[in-house]
Tab-separated table of C-alpha atoms in Angstrom:
chain	number	residue	atom	x	y	z
A	1	GLY	CA	-13.155	-8.784	-17.801
A	2	ALA	CA	-11.335	-8.553	-20.907
A	3	ARG	CA	-9.755	-5.190	-19.909
A	4	HIS	CA	-7.290	-4.460	-17.231
A	5	ASP	CA	-8.530	-2.544	-14.089
A	6	ALA	CA	-6.031	0.209	-14.729
A	7	TYR	CA	-7.863	0.940	-18.122
A	8	ALA	CA	-11.189	1.253	-16.348
A	9	PHE	CA	-9.531	3.474	-13.813
A	10	LYS	CA	-8.364	5.825	-16.521
A	11	HIS	CA	-11.348	5.298	-18.874
A	12	HIS	CA	-13.922	6.274	-16.226
A	13	GLY	CA	-12.075	9.249	-14.776
A	14	LEU	CA	-11.480	7.655	-11.227
A	15	GLU	CA	-8.382	9.493	-10.809
A	16	ARG	CA	-10.547	12.530	-9.829
A	17	TYR	CA	-11.463	10.518	-6.720
A	18	LEU	CA	-8.276	8.875	-5.749
A	19	ASP	CA	-4.933	10.203	-4.973
A	20	GLU	CA	-1.274	9.090	-3.755
A	21	SER	CA	-2.870	7.933	-0.486
A	22	THR	CA	-4.920	5.331	-2.186
A	23	VAL	CA	-3.216	1.885	-1.891
A	24	ALA	CA	-3.112	-0.176	-5.197
A	25	ASP	CA	-1.279	-3.174	-6.568
A	26	LYS	CA	1.555	-3.102	-9.258
A	27	GLY	CA	-0.968	-3.014	-12.127
A	28	TYR	CA	-1.669	0.635	-11.205
A	29	ILE	CA	2.118	1.797	-11.216
A	30	GLY	CA	2.358	5.208	-12.766
A	31	LEU	CA	-1.135	6.305	-12.165
A	32	GLY	CA	-0.574	8.535	-9.130
A	33	LEU	CA	-1.562	5.936	-6.484
A	34	ALA	CA	0.388	4.234	-3.631
A	35	THR	CA	1.865	1.198	-5.255
A	36	PRO	CA	4.652	-1.237	-4.388
A	37	ALA	CA	8.084	-0.623	-5.953
A	38	ARG	CA	8.872	-2.794	-8.823
A	39	ARG	CA	12.430	-4.350	-9.090
A	40	LYS	CA	14.208	-3.467	-12.275
A	41	PRO	CA	15.939	-6.251	-14.130
A	42	GLY	CA	19.315	-7.102	-12.552
A	43	GLN	CA	18.775	-4.804	-9.644
A	44	ARG	CA	17.478	-5.287	-6.026
A	45	LEU	CA	15.059	-3.178	-4.043
A	46	SER	CA	16.578	-1.198	-1.411
A	47	ARG	CA	15.860	-1.809	2.280
A	48	GLU	CA	13.440	1.054	2.363
A	49	GLN	CA	11.588	-0.174	-0.834
A	50	ARG	CA	11.144	-3.553	0.610
A	51	ARG	CA	9.724	-1.936	3.924
A	52	ASN	CA	7.295	0.132	1.905
A	53	ASN	CA	6.217	-2.852	-0.102
A	54	ARG	CA	5.619	-4.811	3.143
A	55	VAL	CA	3.446	-1.970	4.577
A	56	LEU	CA	1.515	-1.555	1.342
A	57	ASN	CA	1.013	-5.368	0.906
A	58	ARG	CA	-0.324	-5.487	4.587
A	59	LEU	CA	-2.846	-2.799	4.003
A	60	ARG	CA	-3.966	-4.379	0.668
A	61	SER	CA	-4.222	-7.818	2.266
A	62	VAL	CA	-7.135	-6.422	4.482
A	63	VAL	CA	-8.988	-4.988	1.434
A	64	GLU	CA	-8.356	-8.231	-0.442
A	65	ARG	CA	-9.757	-10.152	2.488
A	66	VAL	CA	-12.885	-8.051	2.416
A	67	ILE	CA	-13.411	-8.771	-1.243
A	68	ALA	CA	-12.936	-12.367	-0.760
A	69	HIS	CA	-15.663	-12.325	2.016
A	70	ILE	CA	-18.021	-10.435	-0.257
A	71	LYS	CA	-17.465	-13.089	-2.987
A	72	THR	CA	-17.643	-16.124	-0.486
A	73	TRP	CA	-20.701	-14.798	1.246
A	74	ARG	CA	-22.286	-14.050	-2.124
A	75	ILE	CA	-23.293	-10.665	-0.647
A	76	LEU	CA	-23.611	-9.055	-4.044
A	77	HIS	CA	-25.096	-12.150	-5.839
A	78	THR	CA	-28.749	-11.151	-5.389
A	79	GLY	CA	-30.354	-7.771	-5.370
A	80	PHE	CA	-29.898	-5.519	-2.397
A	81	ARG	CA	-33.337	-5.942	-0.607
A	82	ARG	CA	-33.032	-2.969	1.587
A	83	PRO	CA	-33.380	0.897	0.763
A	84	LEU	CA	-30.505	1.898	-1.468
A	85	GLY	CA	-29.552	4.540	0.909
A	86	LEU	CA	-28.464	1.864	3.461
A	87	TYR	CA	-26.201	0.102	0.993
A	88	GLY	CA	-23.070	2.215	1.831
A	89	ARG	CA	-23.571	1.985	5.520
A	90	VAL	CA	-24.106	-1.887	5.373
A	91	PHE	CA	-20.941	-2.117	3.201
A	92	SER	CA	-18.989	-0.021	5.749
A	93	VAL	CA	-20.173	-2.268	8.627
A	94	VAL	CA	-18.969	-5.317	6.847
A	95	ARG	CA	-15.656	-3.743	6.124
A	96	GLY	CA	-15.431	-2.590	9.876
A	97	LEU	CA	-16.114	-6.083	11.108
A	98	VAL	CA	-13.332	-7.522	8.821
A	99	PHE	CA	-10.935	-4.804	10.207
A	100	LEU	CA	-11.800	-5.590	13.753
A	101	ALA	CA	-11.305	-9.357	13.023
A	102	ALA	CA	-7.898	-8.498	11.575
A	103	GLY	CA	-7.040	-6.745	14.651
A	104	GLY	CA	-7.393	-3.256	13.514
A	105	THR	CA	-9.771	-0.359	14.606
A	106	PHE	CA	-12.496	1.806	12.985
A	107	GLU	CA	-10.116	4.818	13.089
């Protein structure tokens, strides 16, 4: 939309539900989430910062892939035609299948 995701994050009080273990992109720097380090002008990232960025980006790529599948398969295009109580479980199954396909586990 017209507003940045970080605005919605703050405006709707989502920080109550997420913490520093939540992986986010650079748009969320300073909001108490795990975000990649940003290079300052004229400086380089340290070896540890680059390593941490790689780890965070790998984790984020799996989530981005799930979102891409949801959009590609148009999963949310039509109304959910099952009992609403099943929605979270169905979404978790799709997420789990994508993790498994990426070589991950459910743990």
